Amino acid sequence: MPKIIGIDLGTTNSAVAIVEAGEPKIIENKEGNRTTPSVVALSKAGDRLVGLLAKRQAVTNPQNTFYSIKRLIGRKFTDAEVQKDLKLLPYELRQSANGGVEIKMSASGGSGGDKWVRPEEISAMVLQKIKHDTEERLGQKITEAVITVPAYFDDSQRKATQAAGEIAGFTVKRIINEPTAAALAYGLNKKKDEKIVVYD
């Protein structure tokens, strides 16, 4: 039976897990780490880098290194949060035709041919790496996923996260609140009479 993976698509790092013999188990990425930096970059040579490789070259290539994308996903350009981030992020943002956010990916050497992408497209690149690494680790094709989001995410942010999963090639079975996922992971198959408090 094909496995459904659980993905914590984080602001800073992302992680992936499966349930094996009734217990949740984190899957290591290609680099052997339990988390993958939620960072995408376009190198000076025009190559797309994702995860640790993207994070490593952030200092030398700030305008083409995209991080904290989760803060932008599903938001309107005019949102107070986006306007605040606009002053802090080194990469360029603009308002899309539908009022959302677009991010500029510059062609190598600034030779024109710049591409504007939506936050969900960048998140999809992180999810594609997670998908690829997980398939390599498990030795099987993975097509279904559950993705966690912060409890405060509104409908637009949830839909954009689901869209990112679909762009990455997943059938997104569910979008679950992060505290709910934590409680499920902790309490899975535990038949104790106890109260669980989840802090984020």
PDB file of C-alpha atoms in Angstrom:
ATOM      1  CA  MET A   1       0.000   0.000   0.000  1.00  0.00           C
ATOM      2  CA  PRO A   2       1.456   3.438  -0.917  1.00  0.00           C
ATOM      3  CA  LYS A   3       2.459   5.586   2.035  1.00  0.00           C
ATOM      4  CA  ILE A   4       0.976   8.978   2.861  1.00  0.00           C
ATOM      5  CA  ILE A   5       3.628  11.295   4.264  1.00  0.00           C
ATOM      6  CA  GLY A   6       3.148  14.111   6.747  1.00  0.00           C
ATOM      7  CA  ILE A   7       4.954  17.357   5.976  1.00  0.00           C
ATOM      8  CA  ASP A   8       5.671  20.249   8.293  1.00  0.00           C
ATOM      9  CA  LEU A   9       6.251  23.018   5.747  1.00  0.00           C
ATOM     10  CA  GLY A  10       7.990  25.477   8.050  1.00  0.00           C
ATOM     11  CA  THR A  11       8.985  29.122   7.790  1.00  0.00           C
ATOM     12  CA  THR A  12      12.642  28.299   8.507  1.00  0.00           C
ATOM     13  CA  ASN A  13      12.891  24.503   8.174  1.00  0.00           C
ATOM     14  CA  SER A  14      10.633  21.727   6.924  1.00  0.00           C
ATOM     15  CA  ALA A  15      10.355  18.115   8.020  1.00  0.00           C
ATOM     16  CA  VAL A  16       8.656  14.964   6.767  1.00  0.00           C
ATOM     17  CA  ALA A  17       7.387  11.897   8.612  1.00  0.00           C
ATOM     18  CA  ILE A  18       5.593   8.617   8.020  1.00  0.00           C
ATOM     19  CA  VAL A  19       3.767   6.313  10.396  1.00  0.00           C
ATOM     20  CA  GLU A  20       5.568   2.988  10.746  1.00  0.00           C
ATOM     21  CA  ALA A  21       4.189   0.217  12.978  1.00  0.00           C
ATOM     22  CA  GLY A  22       1.850   2.742  14.557  1.00  0.00           C
ATOM     23  CA  GLU A  23       4.628   5.205  15.407  1.00  0.00           C
ATOM     24  CA  PRO A  24       5.467   8.483  13.621  1.00  0.00           C
ATOM     25  CA  LYS A  25       9.005   8.464  12.217  1.00  0.00           C
ATOM     26  CA  ILE A  26      10.936  11.437  10.791  1.00  0.00           C
ATOM     27  CA  ILE A  27      12.529  10.747   7.399  1.00  0.00           C
ATOM     28  CA  GLU A  28      16.016  12.142   6.861  1.00  0.00           C
ATOM     29  CA  ASN A  29      16.722  14.101   3.692  1.00  0.00           C
ATOM     30  CA  LYS A  30      19.440  13.389   1.109  1.00  0.00           C
ATOM     31  CA  GLU A  31      22.006  15.218   3.264  1.00  0.00           C
ATOM     32  CA  GLY A  32      21.164  12.984   6.235  1.00  0.00           C
ATOM     33  CA  ASN A  33      19.406  15.731   8.225  1.00  0.00           C
ATOM     34  CA  ARG A  34      15.999  15.500   9.903  1.00  0.00           C
ATOM     35  CA  THR A  35      15.050  18.975   8.688  1.00  0.00           C
ATOM     36  CA  THR A  36      15.420  20.745   5.339  1.00  0.00           C
ATOM     37  CA  PRO A  37      15.883  24.538   5.250  1.00  0.00           C
ATOM     38  CA  SER A  38      12.802  26.119   3.603  1.00  0.00           C
ATOM     39  CA  VAL A  39      15.076  28.080   1.275  1.00  0.00           C
ATOM     40  CA  VAL A  40      15.227  28.262  -2.535  1.00  0.00           C
ATOM     41  CA  ALA A  41      17.881  30.104  -4.525  1.00  0.00           C
ATOM     42  CA  LEU A  42      18.811  30.842  -8.092  1.00  0.00           C
ATOM     43  CA  SER A  43      22.606  30.616  -8.292  1.00  0.00           C
ATOM     44  CA  LYS A  44      24.717  33.075 -10.248  1.00  0.00           C
ATOM     45  CA  ALA A  45      25.078  30.335 -12.887  1.00  0.00           C
ATOM     46  CA  GLY A  46      21.282  30.129 -13.134  1.00  0.00           C
ATOM     47  CA  ASP A  47      20.910  26.795 -11.286  1.00  0.00           C
ATOM     48  CA  ARG A  48      18.036  26.270  -8.867  1.00  0.00           C
ATOM     49  CA  LEU A  49      19.187  25.295  -5.375  1.00  0.00           C
ATOM     50  CA  VAL A  50      16.880  24.075  -2.613  1.00  0.00           C
ATOM     51  CA  GLY A  51      17.446  23.434   1.076  1.00  0.00           C
ATOM     52  CA  LEU A  52      20.937  23.424   2.588  1.00  0.00           C
ATOM     53  CA  LEU A  53      22.710  24.364  -0.672  1.00  0.00           C
ATOM     54  CA  ALA A  54      20.432  27.385  -1.075  1.00  0.00           C
ATOM     55  CA  LYS A  55      20.936  28.434   2.543  1.00  0.00           C
ATOM     56  CA  ARG A  56      24.743  28.177   2.288  1.00  0.00           C
ATOM     57  CA  GLN A  57      25.012  30.732  -0.500  1.00  0.00           C
ATOM     58  CA  ALA A  58      22.480  33.208   0.952  1.00  0.00           C
ATOM     59  CA  VAL A  59      25.116  35.729   2.094  1.00  0.00           C
ATOM     60  CA  THR A  60      26.784  35.999  -1.329  1.00  0.00           C
ATOM     61  CA  ASN A  61      23.511  35.967  -3.309  1.00  0.00           C
ATOM     62  CA  PRO A  62      20.844  37.665  -1.120  1.00  0.00           C
ATOM     63  CA  GLN A  63      18.571  38.990  -3.892  1.00  0.00           C
ATOM     64  CA  ASN A  64      18.123  35.523  -5.374  1.00  0.00           C
ATOM     65  CA  THR A  65      17.783  33.562  -2.116  1.00  0.00           C
ATOM     66  CA  PHE A  66      14.169  33.105  -1.073  1.00  0.00           C
ATOM     67  CA  TYR A  67      13.295  32.300   2.528  1.00  0.00           C
ATOM     68  CA  SER A  68      10.420  33.016   4.979  1.00  0.00           C
ATOM     69  CA  ILE A  69       8.060  32.373   2.065  1.00  0.00           C
ATOM     70  CA  LYS A  70       5.474  30.960   4.467  1.00  0.00           C
ATOM     71  CA  ARG A  71       5.020  34.522   5.755  1.00  0.00           C
ATOM     72  CA  LEU A  72       3.855  35.586   2.260  1.00  0.00           C
ATOM     73  CA  ILE A  73       1.832  32.567   1.092  1.00  0.00           C
ATOM     74  CA  GLY A  74      -1.867  33.254   0.520  1.00  0.00           C
ATOM     75  CA  ARG A  75      -1.610  36.884   1.606  1.00  0.00           C
ATOM     76  CA  LYS A  76      -2.575  40.074  -0.184  1.00  0.00           C
ATOM     77  CA  PHE A  77       0.277  42.440  -1.081  1.00  0.00           C
ATOM     78  CA  THR A  78      -1.444  45.171   0.967  1.00  0.00           C
ATOM     79  CA  ASP A  79      -1.498  43.058   4.183  1.00  0.00           C
ATOM     80  CA  ALA A  80       0.319  44.749   7.072  1.00  0.00           C
ATOM     81  CA  GLU A  81       2.557  41.659   7.509  1.00  0.00           C
ATOM     82  CA  VAL A  82       3.660  41.756   3.855  1.00  0.00           C
ATOM     83  CA  GLN A  83       4.309  45.496   3.992  1.00  0.00           C
ATOM     84  CA  LYS A  84       6.468  44.958   7.089  1.00  0.00           C
ATOM     85  CA  ASP A  85       8.382  42.092   5.411  1.00  0.00           C
ATOM     86  CA  LEU A  86       8.889  44.210   2.296  1.00  0.00           C
ATOM     87  CA  LYS A  87      11.339  46.370   4.277  1.00  0.00           C
ATOM     88  CA  LEU A  88      13.230  43.375   5.698  1.00  0.00           C
ATOM     89  CA  LEU A  89      13.551  40.849   2.877  1.00  0.00           C
ATOM     90  CA  PRO A  90      16.480  41.228   0.444  1.00  0.00           C
ATOM     91  CA  TYR A  91      14.552  39.917  -2.566  1.00  0.00           C
ATOM     92  CA  GLU A  92      12.073  41.963  -4.578  1.00  0.00           C
ATOM     93  CA  LEU A  93       8.287  41.711  -4.157  1.00  0.00           C
ATOM     94  CA  ARG A  94       5.434  43.225  -6.118  1.00  0.00           C
ATOM     95  CA  GLN A  95       1.654  43.067  -6.257  1.00  0.00           C
ATOM     96  CA  SER A  96       0.240  40.467  -8.641  1.00  0.00           C
ATOM     97  CA  ALA A  97      -2.735  41.041 -10.957  1.00  0.00           C
ATOM     98  CA  ASN A  98      -5.103  39.469  -8.402  1.00  0.00           C
ATOM     99  CA  GLY A  99      -3.729  41.546  -5.499  1.00  0.00           C
ATOM    100  CA  GLY A 100      -1.463  38.792  -4.135  1.00  0.00           C
ATOM    101  CA  VAL A 101       2.311  38.720  -3.820  1.00  0.00           C
ATOM    102  CA  GLU A 102       4.875  37.960  -6.530  1.00  0.00           C
ATOM    103  CA  ILE A 103       8.598  37.394  -5.997  1.00  0.00           C
ATOM    104  CA  LYS A 104      11.304  38.302  -8.495  1.00  0.00           C
ATOM    105  CA  MET A 105      13.722  35.563  -9.568  1.00  0.00           C
ATOM    106  CA  SER A 106      16.495  37.290 -11.515  1.00  0.00           C
ATOM    107  CA  ALA A 107      18.171  35.632 -14.468  1.00  0.00           C
ATOM    108  CA  SER A 108      21.915  35.039 -14.120  1.00  0.00           C
ATOM    109  CA  GLY A 109      24.011  38.183 -14.060  1.00  0.00           C
ATOM    110  CA  GLY A 110      20.913  40.406 -14.212  1.00  0.00           C
ATOM    111  CA  SER A 111      20.813  39.932 -17.992  1.00  0.00           C
ATOM    112  CA  GLY A 112      17.048  40.414 -18.245  1.00  0.00           C
ATOM    113  CA  GLY A 113      14.630  37.524 -18.492  1.00  0.00           C
ATOM    114  CA  ASP A 114      13.540  38.012 -14.885  1.00  0.00           C
ATOM    115  CA  LYS A 115      10.716  35.775 -13.740  1.00  0.00           C
ATOM    116  CA  TRP A 116       8.001  36.689 -11.233  1.00  0.00           C
ATOM    117  CA  VAL A 117       6.653  33.758  -9.227  1.00  0.00           C
ATOM    118  CA  ARG A 118       3.981  33.289  -6.553  1.00  0.00           C
ATOM    119  CA  PRO A 119       4.956  32.216  -3.022  1.00  0.00           C
ATOM    120  CA  GLU A 120       3.241  28.844  -3.520  1.00  0.00           C
ATOM    121  CA  GLU A 121       5.525  28.132  -6.494  1.00  0.00           C
ATOM    122  CA  ILE A 122       8.605  28.644  -4.294  1.00  0.00           C
ATOM    123  CA  SER A 123       7.088  26.540  -1.490  1.00  0.00           C
ATOM    124  CA  ALA A 124       6.401  23.856  -4.137  1.00  0.00           C
ATOM    125  CA  MET A 125      10.147  23.764  -4.912  1.00  0.00           C
ATOM    126  CA  VAL A 126      10.857  22.951  -1.235  1.00  0.00           C
ATOM    127  CA  LEU A 127       8.097  20.312  -1.294  1.00  0.00           C
ATOM    128  CA  GLN A 128       9.533  18.789  -4.505  1.00  0.00           C
ATOM    129  CA  LYS A 129      12.897  18.333  -2.782  1.00  0.00           C
ATOM    130  CA  ILE A 130      11.167  16.728   0.205  1.00  0.00           C
ATOM    131  CA  LYS A 131       9.211  14.448  -2.167  1.00  0.00           C
ATOM    132  CA  HIS A 132      12.322  13.441  -4.110  1.00  0.00           C
ATOM    133  CA  ASP A 133      14.430  12.804  -0.981  1.00  0.00           C
ATOM    134  CA  THR A 134      11.631  10.810   0.689  1.00  0.00           C
ATOM    135  CA  GLU A 135      11.086   8.651  -2.409  1.00  0.00           C
ATOM    136  CA  GLU A 136      14.833   7.963  -2.504  1.00  0.00           C
ATOM    137  CA  ARG A 137      14.900   7.028   1.213  1.00  0.00           C
ATOM    138  CA  LEU A 138      11.805   4.823   1.100  1.00  0.00           C
ATOM    139  CA  GLY A 139      12.494   3.350  -2.333  1.00  0.00           C
ATOM    140  CA  GLN A 140       8.959   3.976  -3.545  1.00  0.00           C
ATOM    141  CA  LYS A 141       6.849   6.618  -5.272  1.00  0.00           C
ATOM    142  CA  ILE A 142       5.056   9.022  -2.939  1.00  0.00           C
ATOM    143  CA  THR A 143       1.996  10.815  -4.281  1.00  0.00           C
ATOM    144  CA  GLU A 144      -0.093  11.619  -1.199  1.00  0.00           C
ATOM    145  CA  ALA A 145       0.644  13.982   1.664  1.00  0.00           C
ATOM    146  CA  VAL A 146      -0.830  15.716   4.684  1.00  0.00           C
ATOM    147  CA  ILE A 147       0.618  19.209   5.212  1.00  0.00           C
ATOM    148  CA  THR A 148       0.541  21.163   8.462  1.00  0.00           C
ATOM    149  CA  VAL A 149      -0.169  24.888   8.757  1.00  0.00           C
ATOM    150  CA  PRO A 150      -0.278  27.302  11.717  1.00  0.00           C
ATOM    151  CA  ALA A 151      -3.647  27.358  13.498  1.00  0.00           C
ATOM    152  CA  TYR A 152      -4.012  31.081  12.644  1.00  0.00           C
ATOM    153  CA  PHE A 153      -3.787  30.504   8.858  1.00  0.00           C
ATOM    154  CA  ASP A 154      -6.920  31.735   7.106  1.00  0.00           C
ATOM    155  CA  ASP A 155      -8.715  30.014   4.226  1.00  0.00           C
ATOM    156  CA  SER A 156      -6.634  31.781   1.574  1.00  0.00           C
ATOM    157  CA  GLN A 157      -3.341  30.721   3.215  1.00  0.00           C
ATOM    158  CA  ARG A 158      -4.577  27.126   3.564  1.00  0.00           C
ATOM    159  CA  LYS A 159      -5.642  27.008  -0.095  1.00  0.00           C
ATOM    160  CA  ALA A 160      -2.293  28.446  -1.205  1.00  0.00           C
ATOM    161  CA  THR A 161      -0.453  25.801   0.880  1.00  0.00           C
ATOM    162  CA  GLN A 162      -2.583  23.089  -0.719  1.00  0.00           C
ATOM    163  CA  ALA A 163      -1.817  24.572  -4.162  1.00  0.00           C
ATOM    164  CA  ALA A 164       1.928  24.417  -3.357  1.00  0.00           C
ATOM    165  CA  GLY A 165       1.537  20.710  -2.546  1.00  0.00           C
ATOM    166  CA  GLU A 166      -0.305  20.075  -5.802  1.00  0.00           C
ATOM    167  CA  ILE A 167       2.298  21.993  -7.851  1.00  0.00           C
ATOM    168  CA  ALA A 168       4.933  19.758  -6.198  1.00  0.00           C
ATOM    169  CA  GLY A 169       3.088  16.661  -7.453  1.00  0.00           C
ATOM    170  CA  PHE A 170       1.188  15.619  -4.325  1.00  0.00           C
ATOM    171  CA  THR A 171      -2.446  14.776  -3.831  1.00  0.00           C
ATOM    172  CA  VAL A 172      -2.928  16.746  -0.612  1.00  0.00           C
ATOM    173  CA  LYS A 173      -5.221  14.598   1.535  1.00  0.00           C
ATOM    174  CA  ARG A 174      -5.527  17.132   4.335  1.00  0.00           C
ATOM    175  CA  ILE A 175      -4.282  20.456   5.624  1.00  0.00           C
ATOM    176  CA  ILE A 176      -3.958  20.096   9.424  1.00  0.00           C
ATOM    177  CA  ASN A 177      -3.255  22.690  12.117  1.00  0.00           C
ATOM    178  CA  GLU A 178       0.265  22.288  13.536  1.00  0.00           C
ATOM    179  CA  PRO A 179      -0.866  21.947  17.198  1.00  0.00           C
ATOM    180  CA  THR A 180      -3.391  19.274  16.149  1.00  0.00           C
ATOM    181  CA  ALA A 181      -0.682  17.379  14.258  1.00  0.00           C
ATOM    182  CA  ALA A 182       1.629  17.586  17.300  1.00  0.00           C
ATOM    183  CA  ALA A 183      -1.093  16.250  19.597  1.00  0.00           C
ATOM    184  CA  LEU A 184      -1.870  13.423  17.143  1.00  0.00           C
ATOM    185  CA  ALA A 185       1.801  12.501  16.806  1.00  0.00           C
ATOM    186  CA  TYR A 186       2.268  12.470  20.565  1.00  0.00           C
ATOM    187  CA  GLY A 187      -0.971  10.703  21.407  1.00  0.00           C
ATOM    188  CA  LEU A 188      -1.144   8.304  18.496  1.00  0.00           C
ATOM    189  CA  ASN A 189      -2.255   4.890  19.829  1.00  0.00           C
ATOM    190  CA  LYS A 190      -1.627   5.982  23.426  1.00  0.00           C
ATOM    191  CA  LYS A 191      -4.644   4.902  25.413  1.00  0.00           C
ATOM    192  CA  LYS A 192      -3.818   6.815  28.585  1.00  0.00           C
ATOM    193  CA  ASP A 193      -6.268   8.954  30.487  1.00  0.00           C
ATOM    194  CA  GLU A 194      -4.307  12.201  30.325  1.00  0.00           C
ATOM    195  CA  LYS A 195      -4.503  15.766  29.116  1.00  0.00           C
ATOM    196  CA  ILE A 196      -2.022  16.982  26.506  1.00  0.00           C
ATOM    197  CA  VAL A 197      -1.051  20.630  26.171  1.00  0.00           C
ATOM    198  CA  VAL A 198       0.701  21.674  22.953  1.00  0.00           C
ATOM    199  CA  TYR A 199       2.916  24.797  22.981  1.00  0.00           C
ATOM    200  CA  ASP A 200       4.119  26.360  19.766  1.00  0.00           C
TER     201      ASP A 200
END
